[in-house]
Amino acid sequence: MDTLKYSFKQSIPTLFGYAFLSLAYSILAATEGLSFFTTVFMSFICYAGSLQFALLAMMSSNTSIFSIILIALILGFRQIFYGLSFIEKFKMNKLKKLYCIFALTDETYSILVSLKPPKNVDIYKAYFQISLLNHSYWVLGGLIGYLVGQMLPFSTQGIDFTMTALFIVLLLENMENSKSYFSHTTGIILSVLCIIFFGPDKFIIPAISVTVLLLIFKGKKEGEI
């Protein structure tokens, strides 16, 4: 019970962020004419906000399956780096481990990577519970959002900004709990530089790759890796 209470407390920022983000996605899906089943099923299986928003645009413009798969791979590529850092940390049974790998979104990763639980909390159970809670928030928000979109039609202009707002909140919370801002400032500076050199549509993978390599080099130099 102590672990569950701790997990829920850690997941609260994502609860509020996902509530608005998944509502926004489902409201947009409803206005685009997607069925209730398709909308909720995408939330359950895809579980990737950026991809789901992109899918709405691609489905409405009759984008080819090949292009959809390619964009999905590009958008999800950054999560390879997340998984690499948790290979040794997900010490649990196979099914839970596979689920935690599936559920390792940007928001969940930002929480798990900074966990410092007290002694009465099982960190491996916390990894699983936080992942499951966050996923539940996303699916429930999608379900409620679709119903709201059907019953209360309104302008959806600017509603997709909720994703950006969530990332900012998680960044600020992570900075508040960090002793050093090196990784945060490095990521921000390199992202800006990559936007300048590669453009806003192609900067994510170069920015993450360079940031990760720089942080690995720093860690090895300081004996942290």
PDB file of C-alpha atoms in Angstrom:
ATOM      1  CA  MET A   1       0.000   0.000   0.000  1.00  0.00           C
ATOM      2  CA  ASP A   2       2.898   2.368   0.768  1.00  0.00           C
ATOM      3  CA  THR A   3       4.270   1.754  -2.725  1.00  0.00           C
ATOM      4  CA  LEU A   4       0.887   2.396  -4.371  1.00  0.00           C
ATOM      5  CA  LYS A   5       0.420   5.662  -2.456  1.00  0.00           C
ATOM      6  CA  TYR A   6       3.915   6.752  -3.457  1.00  0.00           C
ATOM      7  CA  SER A   7       3.303   5.766  -7.107  1.00  0.00           C
ATOM      8  CA  PHE A   8       0.019   7.666  -7.262  1.00  0.00           C
ATOM      9  CA  LYS A   9       1.606  10.768  -5.742  1.00  0.00           C
ATOM     10  CA  GLN A  10       4.409  10.665  -8.317  1.00  0.00           C
ATOM     11  CA  SER A  11       1.908  10.267 -11.151  1.00  0.00           C
ATOM     12  CA  ILE A  12      -0.275  13.251 -10.209  1.00  0.00           C
ATOM     13  CA  PRO A  13       1.455  15.760 -12.571  1.00  0.00           C
ATOM     14  CA  THR A  14       0.897  13.338 -15.448  1.00  0.00           C
ATOM     15  CA  LEU A  15      -2.726  12.828 -14.372  1.00  0.00           C
ATOM     16  CA  PHE A  16      -3.478  16.525 -14.885  1.00  0.00           C
ATOM     17  CA  GLY A  17      -1.343  16.765 -18.025  1.00  0.00           C
ATOM     18  CA  TYR A  18      -2.812  13.649 -19.621  1.00  0.00           C
ATOM     19  CA  ALA A  19      -6.333  14.650 -18.640  1.00  0.00           C
ATOM     20  CA  PHE A  20      -6.169  17.734 -20.857  1.00  0.00           C
ATOM     21  CA  LEU A  21      -3.955  16.195 -23.547  1.00  0.00           C
ATOM     22  CA  SER A  22      -6.021  13.031 -24.055  1.00  0.00           C
ATOM     23  CA  LEU A  23      -9.218  15.106 -23.903  1.00  0.00           C
ATOM     24  CA  ALA A  24      -7.796  17.319 -26.649  1.00  0.00           C
ATOM     25  CA  TYR A  25      -6.863  14.320 -28.791  1.00  0.00           C
ATOM     26  CA  SER A  26     -10.273  12.654 -28.442  1.00  0.00           C
ATOM     27  CA  ILE A  27     -12.193  15.866 -29.051  1.00  0.00           C
ATOM     28  CA  LEU A  28     -10.195  16.370 -32.253  1.00  0.00           C
ATOM     29  CA  ALA A  29     -10.783  12.713 -33.180  1.00  0.00           C
ATOM     30  CA  ALA A  30     -14.534  13.140 -32.684  1.00  0.00           C
ATOM     31  CA  THR A  31     -14.589  16.265 -34.855  1.00  0.00           C
ATOM     32  CA  GLU A  32     -12.594  14.396 -37.545  1.00  0.00           C
ATOM     33  CA  GLY A  33     -15.291  11.713 -37.628  1.00  0.00           C
ATOM     34  CA  LEU A  34     -13.417   8.803 -36.013  1.00  0.00           C
ATOM     35  CA  SER A  35     -15.557   6.212 -34.290  1.00  0.00           C
ATOM     36  CA  PHE A  36     -15.615   5.818 -30.514  1.00  0.00           C
ATOM     37  CA  PHE A  37     -13.963   2.384 -30.731  1.00  0.00           C
ATOM     38  CA  THR A  38     -11.159   3.574 -33.050  1.00  0.00           C
ATOM     39  CA  THR A  39     -10.401   6.580 -30.849  1.00  0.00           C
ATOM     40  CA  VAL A  40     -10.204   4.643 -27.581  1.00  0.00           C
ATOM     41  CA  PHE A  41      -8.390   1.699 -29.214  1.00  0.00           C
ATOM     42  CA  MET A  42      -5.708   4.065 -30.558  1.00  0.00           C
ATOM     43  CA  SER A  43      -5.258   5.513 -27.071  1.00  0.00           C
ATOM     44  CA  PHE A  44      -4.854   2.029 -25.605  1.00  0.00           C
ATOM     45  CA  ILE A  45      -2.542   0.553 -28.262  1.00  0.00           C
ATOM     46  CA  CYS A  46      -0.625   3.531 -29.682  1.00  0.00           C
ATOM     47  CA  TYR A  47      -0.256   5.362 -26.358  1.00  0.00           C
ATOM     48  CA  ALA A  48       1.800   8.115 -27.966  1.00  0.00           C
ATOM     49  CA  GLY A  49       0.383  11.613 -27.932  1.00  0.00           C
ATOM     50  CA  SER A  50       2.524  13.065 -30.716  1.00  0.00           C
ATOM     51  CA  LEU A  51       1.855  10.058 -32.963  1.00  0.00           C
ATOM     52  CA  GLN A  52      -1.878  10.093 -32.295  1.00  0.00           C
ATOM     53  CA  PHE A  53      -2.169  13.787 -33.122  1.00  0.00           C
ATOM     54  CA  ALA A  54      -0.102  13.177 -36.265  1.00  0.00           C
ATOM     55  CA  LEU A  55      -2.301  10.205 -37.208  1.00  0.00           C
ATOM     56  CA  LEU A  56      -5.409  12.377 -37.089  1.00  0.00           C
ATOM     57  CA  ALA A  57      -3.892  14.740 -39.634  1.00  0.00           C
ATOM     58  CA  MET A  58      -2.610  11.890 -41.832  1.00  0.00           C
ATOM     59  CA  MET A  59      -5.865   9.936 -41.779  1.00  0.00           C
ATOM     60  CA  SER A  60      -7.860  13.006 -42.778  1.00  0.00           C
ATOM     61  CA  SER A  61      -5.484  13.653 -45.706  1.00  0.00           C
ATOM     62  CA  ASN A  62      -5.435   9.996 -46.924  1.00  0.00           C
ATOM     63  CA  THR A  63      -1.701   9.554 -46.277  1.00  0.00           C
ATOM     64  CA  SER A  64      -0.218   6.250 -47.475  1.00  0.00           C
ATOM     65  CA  ILE A  65       0.400   3.385 -45.024  1.00  0.00           C
ATOM     66  CA  PHE A  66       4.127   3.524 -45.803  1.00  0.00           C
ATOM     67  CA  SER A  67       4.311   7.216 -44.871  1.00  0.00           C
ATOM     68  CA  ILE A  68       2.368   6.592 -41.646  1.00  0.00           C
ATOM     69  CA  ILE A  69       4.757   3.758 -40.643  1.00  0.00           C
ATOM     70  CA  LEU A  70       7.794   5.908 -41.462  1.00  0.00           C
ATOM     71  CA  ILE A  71       6.524   8.870 -39.440  1.00  0.00           C
ATOM     72  CA  ALA A  72       5.639   6.535 -36.539  1.00  0.00           C
ATOM     73  CA  LEU A  73       9.221   5.196 -36.529  1.00  0.00           C
ATOM     74  CA  ILE A  74      10.683   8.700 -36.642  1.00  0.00           C
ATOM     75  CA  LEU A  75       8.474   9.971 -33.813  1.00  0.00           C
ATOM     76  CA  GLY A  76       9.181   6.900 -31.672  1.00  0.00           C
ATOM     77  CA  PHE A  77      12.916   6.707 -32.384  1.00  0.00           C
ATOM     78  CA  ARG A  78      13.854   8.868 -29.408  1.00  0.00           C
ATOM     79  CA  GLN A  79      12.344   6.295 -27.030  1.00  0.00           C
ATOM     80  CA  ILE A  80      15.150   3.872 -27.910  1.00  0.00           C
ATOM     81  CA  PHE A  81      17.370   6.075 -25.741  1.00  0.00           C
ATOM     82  CA  TYR A  82      14.861   5.890 -22.889  1.00  0.00           C
ATOM     83  CA  GLY A  83      14.781   2.090 -23.010  1.00  0.00           C
ATOM     84  CA  LEU A  84      18.567   1.757 -23.033  1.00  0.00           C
ATOM     85  CA  SER A  85      18.837   3.534 -19.698  1.00  0.00           C
ATOM     86  CA  PHE A  86      16.289   1.172 -18.097  1.00  0.00           C
ATOM     87  CA  ILE A  87      17.609  -2.201 -19.310  1.00  0.00           C
ATOM     88  CA  GLU A  88      19.062  -2.998 -15.884  1.00  0.00           C
ATOM     89  CA  LYS A  89      16.401  -1.171 -13.876  1.00  0.00           C
ATOM     90  CA  PHE A  90      13.316  -3.131 -14.953  1.00  0.00           C
ATOM     91  CA  LYS A  91      14.012  -6.121 -12.689  1.00  0.00           C
ATOM     92  CA  MET A  92      10.576  -7.730 -12.611  1.00  0.00           C
ATOM     93  CA  ASN A  93       8.741 -10.662 -14.198  1.00  0.00           C
ATOM     94  CA  LYS A  94       8.675 -10.842 -17.990  1.00  0.00           C
ATOM     95  CA  LEU A  95       5.096  -9.636 -18.527  1.00  0.00           C
ATOM     96  CA  LYS A  96       5.523  -6.597 -16.268  1.00  0.00           C
ATOM     97  CA  LYS A  97       8.872  -5.829 -17.882  1.00  0.00           C
ATOM     98  CA  LEU A  98       7.358  -5.961 -21.383  1.00  0.00           C
ATOM     99  CA  TYR A  99       4.490  -3.728 -20.267  1.00  0.00           C
ATOM    100  CA  CYS A 100       6.863  -1.178 -18.699  1.00  0.00           C
ATOM    101  CA  ILE A 101       8.862  -1.093 -21.943  1.00  0.00           C
ATOM    102  CA  PHE A 102       5.642  -0.502 -23.908  1.00  0.00           C
ATOM    103  CA  ALA A 103       4.462   2.189 -21.475  1.00  0.00           C
ATOM    104  CA  LEU A 104       7.752   4.136 -21.338  1.00  0.00           C
ATOM    105  CA  THR A 105       6.460   7.416 -22.738  1.00  0.00           C
ATOM    106  CA  ASP A 106       8.201  10.794 -22.436  1.00  0.00           C
ATOM    107  CA  GLU A 107       6.201  11.699 -19.351  1.00  0.00           C
ATOM    108  CA  THR A 108       6.604   8.319 -17.631  1.00  0.00           C
ATOM    109  CA  TYR A 109      10.325   8.296 -18.354  1.00  0.00           C
ATOM    110  CA  SER A 110      10.778  11.761 -16.848  1.00  0.00           C
ATOM    111  CA  ILE A 111       9.169  10.493 -13.621  1.00  0.00           C
ATOM    112  CA  LEU A 112      10.903   7.106 -13.416  1.00  0.00           C
ATOM    113  CA  VAL A 113      14.368   8.443 -14.143  1.00  0.00           C
ATOM    114  CA  SER A 114      14.203  10.819 -11.170  1.00  0.00           C
ATOM    115  CA  LEU A 115      12.588   8.480  -8.599  1.00  0.00           C
ATOM    116  CA  LYS A 116      14.156   8.517  -5.148  1.00  0.00           C
ATOM    117  CA  PRO A 117      11.696   6.468  -3.068  1.00  0.00           C
ATOM    118  CA  PRO A 118      11.917   6.002   0.723  1.00  0.00           C
ATOM    119  CA  LYS A 119      13.017   2.626   2.142  1.00  0.00           C
ATOM    120  CA  ASN A 120       9.449   1.367   2.656  1.00  0.00           C
ATOM    121  CA  VAL A 121       8.732   1.640  -1.084  1.00  0.00           C
ATOM    122  CA  ASP A 122       9.563  -1.134  -3.577  1.00  0.00           C
ATOM    123  CA  ILE A 123      11.036   0.792  -6.501  1.00  0.00           C
ATOM    124  CA  TYR A 124      10.393  -2.031  -8.989  1.00  0.00           C
ATOM    125  CA  LYS A 125       6.704  -2.120  -8.065  1.00  0.00           C
ATOM    126  CA  ALA A 126       6.668   1.668  -8.320  1.00  0.00           C
ATOM    127  CA  TYR A 127       8.046   1.491 -11.878  1.00  0.00           C
ATOM    128  CA  PHE A 128       5.168  -0.781 -12.890  1.00  0.00           C
ATOM    129  CA  GLN A 129       2.447   1.055 -10.964  1.00  0.00           C
ATOM    130  CA  ILE A 130       3.406   4.496 -12.263  1.00  0.00           C
ATOM    131  CA  SER A 131       3.500   3.146 -15.823  1.00  0.00           C
ATOM    132  CA  LEU A 132       0.057   1.552 -15.390  1.00  0.00           C
ATOM    133  CA  LEU A 133      -1.462   4.634 -13.734  1.00  0.00           C
ATOM    134  CA  ASN A 134      -0.198   6.956 -16.464  1.00  0.00           C
ATOM    135  CA  HIS A 135      -1.529   4.655 -19.177  1.00  0.00           C
ATOM    136  CA  SER A 136      -4.901   4.500 -17.403  1.00  0.00           C
ATOM    137  CA  TYR A 137      -5.105   8.302 -17.256  1.00  0.00           C
ATOM    138  CA  TRP A 138      -4.469   8.492 -20.990  1.00  0.00           C
ATOM    139  CA  VAL A 139      -7.094   5.912 -21.959  1.00  0.00           C
ATOM    140  CA  LEU A 140      -9.751   7.273 -19.560  1.00  0.00           C
ATOM    141  CA  GLY A 141      -9.098  10.825 -20.723  1.00  0.00           C
ATOM    142  CA  GLY A 142      -9.517   9.676 -24.312  1.00  0.00           C
ATOM    143  CA  LEU A 143     -12.797   7.965 -23.508  1.00  0.00           C
ATOM    144  CA  ILE A 144     -14.209  11.002 -21.698  1.00  0.00           C
ATOM    145  CA  GLY A 145     -12.866  13.409 -24.323  1.00  0.00           C
ATOM    146  CA  TYR A 146     -14.654  11.621 -27.147  1.00  0.00           C
ATOM    147  CA  LEU A 147     -17.983  11.810 -25.318  1.00  0.00           C
ATOM    148  CA  VAL A 148     -17.402  15.507 -24.568  1.00  0.00           C
ATOM    149  CA  GLY A 149     -16.517  16.135 -28.217  1.00  0.00           C
ATOM    150  CA  GLN A 150     -19.766  14.527 -29.326  1.00  0.00           C
ATOM    151  CA  MET A 151     -21.997  16.324 -26.826  1.00  0.00           C
ATOM    152  CA  LEU A 152     -20.381  19.781 -26.669  1.00  0.00           C
ATOM    153  CA  PRO A 153     -19.058  20.825 -30.094  1.00  0.00           C
ATOM    154  CA  PHE A 154     -16.712  23.837 -29.942  1.00  0.00           C
ATOM    155  CA  SER A 155     -13.687  25.323 -31.705  1.00  0.00           C
ATOM    156  CA  THR A 156     -10.570  23.126 -31.368  1.00  0.00           C
ATOM    157  CA  GLN A 157      -8.120  25.794 -32.525  1.00  0.00           C
ATOM    158  CA  GLY A 158      -4.938  25.693 -30.427  1.00  0.00           C
ATOM    159  CA  ILE A 159      -6.091  22.725 -28.346  1.00  0.00           C
ATOM    160  CA  ASP A 160      -3.039  20.632 -29.312  1.00  0.00           C
ATOM    161  CA  PHE A 161      -0.797  23.059 -27.351  1.00  0.00           C
ATOM    162  CA  THR A 162      -1.644  21.009 -24.249  1.00  0.00           C
ATOM    163  CA  MET A 163       1.186  18.597 -25.155  1.00  0.00           C
ATOM    164  CA  THR A 164       3.756  21.397 -25.174  1.00  0.00           C
ATOM    165  CA  ALA A 165       2.415  22.696 -21.857  1.00  0.00           C
ATOM    166  CA  LEU A 166       2.757  19.239 -20.283  1.00  0.00           C
ATOM    167  CA  PHE A 167       6.390  18.928 -21.355  1.00  0.00           C
ATOM    168  CA  ILE A 168       7.169  22.338 -19.854  1.00  0.00           C
ATOM    169  CA  VAL A 169       5.580  21.397 -16.509  1.00  0.00           C
ATOM    170  CA  LEU A 170       7.512  18.106 -16.364  1.00  0.00           C
ATOM    171  CA  LEU A 171      10.767  19.881 -17.234  1.00  0.00           C
ATOM    172  CA  LEU A 172      10.277  22.478 -14.485  1.00  0.00           C
ATOM    173  CA  GLU A 173       9.395  19.789 -11.929  1.00  0.00           C
ATOM    174  CA  ASN A 174      12.478  17.761 -12.889  1.00  0.00           C
ATOM    175  CA  MET A 175      14.696  20.853 -12.611  1.00  0.00           C
ATOM    176  CA  GLU A 176      13.257  21.586  -9.176  1.00  0.00           C
ATOM    177  CA  ASN A 177      14.372  18.138  -7.961  1.00  0.00           C
ATOM    178  CA  SER A 178      17.824  18.261  -9.595  1.00  0.00           C
ATOM    179  CA  LYS A 179      21.091  19.397  -8.068  1.00  0.00           C
ATOM    180  CA  SER A 180      22.542  20.327 -11.455  1.00  0.00           C
ATOM    181  CA  TYR A 181      20.890  21.925 -14.474  1.00  0.00           C
ATOM    182  CA  PHE A 182      23.614  20.782 -16.893  1.00  0.00           C
ATOM    183  CA  SER A 183      21.510  18.169 -18.711  1.00  0.00           C
ATOM    184  CA  HIS A 184      18.496  20.510 -18.917  1.00  0.00           C
ATOM    185  CA  THR A 185      20.412  23.500 -20.279  1.00  0.00           C
ATOM    186  CA  THR A 186      22.407  21.243 -22.627  1.00  0.00           C
ATOM    187  CA  GLY A 187      19.210  19.762 -24.048  1.00  0.00           C
ATOM    188  CA  ILE A 188      17.583  23.177 -24.497  1.00  0.00           C
ATOM    189  CA  ILE A 189      20.641  24.789 -26.138  1.00  0.00           C
ATOM    190  CA  LEU A 190      21.269  21.850 -28.485  1.00  0.00           C
ATOM    191  CA  SER A 191      17.573  21.705 -29.415  1.00  0.00           C
ATOM    192  CA  VAL A 192      17.611  25.385 -30.380  1.00  0.00           C
ATOM    193  CA  LEU A 193      20.801  24.910 -32.415  1.00  0.00           C
ATOM    194  CA  CYS A 194      19.360  21.849 -34.172  1.00  0.00           C
ATOM    195  CA  ILE A 195      16.169  23.762 -35.004  1.00  0.00           C
ATOM    196  CA  ILE A 196      18.337  26.450 -36.622  1.00  0.00           C
ATOM    197  CA  PHE A 197      20.454  23.964 -38.616  1.00  0.00           C
ATOM    198  CA  PHE A 198      17.919  21.211 -39.405  1.00  0.00           C
ATOM    199  CA  GLY A 199      14.603  23.046 -39.221  1.00  0.00           C
ATOM    200  CA  PRO A 200      11.587  22.533 -36.918  1.00  0.00           C
ATOM    201  CA  ASP A 201      10.480  19.337 -38.705  1.00  0.00           C
ATOM    202  CA  LYS A 202      13.804  17.444 -38.502  1.00  0.00           C
ATOM    203  CA  PHE A 203      15.541  18.593 -35.327  1.00  0.00           C
ATOM    204  CA  ILE A 204      14.321  16.004 -32.760  1.00  0.00           C
ATOM    205  CA  ILE A 205      16.549  13.014 -33.617  1.00  0.00           C
ATOM    206  CA  PRO A 206      19.782  15.049 -34.108  1.00  0.00           C
ATOM    207  CA  ALA A 207      19.112  17.017 -30.899  1.00  0.00           C
ATOM    208  CA  ILE A 208      18.474  13.905 -28.791  1.00  0.00           C
ATOM    209  CA  SER A 209      21.411  12.004 -30.334  1.00  0.00           C
ATOM    210  CA  VAL A 210      23.926  14.784 -29.701  1.00  0.00           C
ATOM    211  CA  THR A 211      22.571  15.449 -26.195  1.00  0.00           C
ATOM    212  CA  VAL A 212      22.757  11.771 -25.200  1.00  0.00           C
ATOM    213  CA  LEU A 213      26.293  11.378 -26.590  1.00  0.00           C
ATOM    214  CA  LEU A 214      27.436  14.517 -24.767  1.00  0.00           C
ATOM    215  CA  LEU A 215      25.913  13.373 -21.470  1.00  0.00           C
ATOM    216  CA  ILE A 216      27.464   9.890 -21.861  1.00  0.00           C
ATOM    217  CA  PHE A 217      30.863  11.503 -22.494  1.00  0.00           C
ATOM    218  CA  LYS A 218      30.422  13.739 -19.434  1.00  0.00           C
ATOM    219  CA  GLY A 219      29.350  10.770 -17.298  1.00  0.00           C
ATOM    220  CA  LYS A 220      32.359   8.694 -18.324  1.00  0.00           C
ATOM    221  CA  LYS A 221      34.708  11.588 -17.749  1.00  0.00           C
ATOM    222  CA  GLU A 222      33.350  12.123 -14.231  1.00  0.00           C
ATOM    223  CA  GLY A 223      33.211   8.381 -13.480  1.00  0.00           C
ATOM    224  CA  GLU A 224      29.402   8.262 -13.266  1.00  0.00           C
ATOM    225  CA  ILE A 225      29.147   5.674 -16.071  1.00  0.00           C
TER     226      ILE A 225
END
